[in-house]
Amino acid sequence: MTRLISGHTRLIAHLGVPTESFKAPMIYNPYFADRDIDVCVMPMGCRAEDFAEFLPLVFRLTNIAGALITMPHKVTVVDLLDETSTTVKVCGACNAVKRDADGRLVGDMFDGEGFVRGVERKGRSFAGASVIVVGSGGVGSAIAASAAKAGAARLALADTRPASAERLAASLKTHYPGLTVEISNDPAGFDIAVNATPLGMNAGDPLPMDLSGVTASTFVGEVVMKAEETPFLAAARAKGCATQIGTDMLFEQIPAYLEFFDLPTTTPDELRRLATIKY
């Protein structure tokens, strides 16, 4: 069913740029319409230089239910919040914000949880696994933190900004002292390899890592959602690897988001059935 926006509708702001790559509205909104929940996820293109001023204004809206935070704001939003979850403290990034009863802005991070749930639903466990995550920004930090939480034994990190990877490595060692952490962008020999960079969003982008040494035993995951099969996933499939597309992370984390926003929750399968994703 189609639900019309009215003066009673509560908004979940989807903050980031470019909005053209956003897939969440095409998952949340069909679900809200099907369940007759008067909430709408609304894309709001906010540039990095405007974000610190814009976020508090969004939460002055009387009908705001919360905000989804995406690139390039997942790291910078943390310093704008009054309270954060342990996961946010570990990875230094946040992708969900709400206003509590006292008017404070509270943040949590679900990217990593969604990614890990998706991989494990496909039969690959993080417990005792070796994992490489290329990209140490908001989503990469979240996936690394959740991989550690899920029991990974060895974690390799890489980023075009070496200081970001080093910062994340130090944070992981602090919170997970039994975890082996290294700096590397070579996925050869790893059980799970993750692209957590924007590479693949634009035509002609280089691959985020060299897959020449990877065998079919490596599970390869992607966070880019602009296309279902990115060049990175195509290269992995050519090697015989099992893969996870970028939108799977979304479907798996949305039930947790709904709980965070105090809304009726559902299952990833129900969300997939209702979604109207277009590329």
Short mmCIF file of C-alpha atoms in Angstrom, two decimals, residues 124 129-135 154-159 182-196 207-221 232-233 235-236 239 241-242:
data_model
loop_
_atom_site.label_atom_id
_atom_site.label_comp_id
_atom_site.label_asym_id
_atom_site.label_seq_id
_atom_site.Cartn_x
_atom_site.Cartn_y
_atom_site.Cartn_z
CA ARG A 124 30.45 -18.11 7.56
CA ALA A 129 38.43 -16.21 11.82
CA SER A 130 41.04 -14.02 10.17
CA VAL A 131 39.46 -10.86 8.76
CA ILE A 132 40.80 -7.99 6.65
CA VAL A 133 38.89 -4.72 6.49
CA VAL A 134 40.08 -2.13 3.98
CA GLY A 135 38.78 1.27 4.95
CA ARG A 154 43.10 -11.94 13.65
CA LEU A 155 42.19 -8.60 12.12
CA ALA A 156 44.06 -6.66 9.44
CA LEU A 157 43.30 -3.02 8.72
CA ALA A 158 44.18 -0.65 5.90
CA ASP A 159 43.26 2.86 4.86
CA GLU A 182 47.96 -5.72 12.06
CA ILE A 183 48.17 -3.13 9.29
CA SER A 184 47.91 -4.69 5.81
CA ASN A 185 45.90 -4.39 2.60
CA ASP A 186 46.78 -7.84 1.23
CA PRO A 187 43.76 -10.19 1.55
CA ALA A 188 45.68 -13.36 0.61
CA GLY A 189 45.14 -16.07 3.21
CA PHE A 190 42.31 -14.34 5.07
CA ASP A 191 39.00 -16.04 5.80
CA ILE A 192 36.92 -12.89 5.28
CA ALA A 193 37.81 -9.80 3.21
CA VAL A 194 35.77 -6.61 3.37
CA ASN A 195 35.71 -3.50 1.23
CA ALA A 196 34.64 -0.71 3.58
CA LEU A 207 39.68 -2.09 -6.72
CA PRO A 208 40.07 -1.47 -2.98
CA MET A 209 42.48 -4.40 -2.63
CA ASP A 210 44.43 -6.79 -4.85
CA LEU A 211 42.55 -10.10 -5.10
CA SER A 212 45.20 -11.90 -7.13
CA GLY A 213 46.37 -13.94 -4.12
CA VAL A 214 42.86 -14.78 -2.89
CA THR A 215 41.44 -18.29 -3.23
CA ALA A 216 37.84 -19.47 -3.33
CA SER A 217 37.94 -20.13 0.42
CA THR A 218 37.87 -16.39 1.20
CA PHE A 219 34.45 -14.83 1.83
CA VAL A 220 34.33 -11.36 0.25
CA GLY A 221 31.97 -8.61 1.41
CA PHE A 232 35.17 -5.73 -6.55
CA LEU A 233 32.48 -8.38 -6.08
CA ALA A 235 36.42 -9.96 -9.35
CA ALA A 236 35.82 -12.00 -6.19
CA LYS A 239 37.88 -16.29 -8.18
CA CYS A 241 34.56 -16.66 -3.65
CA ALA A 242 31.26 -16.49 -1.79
#
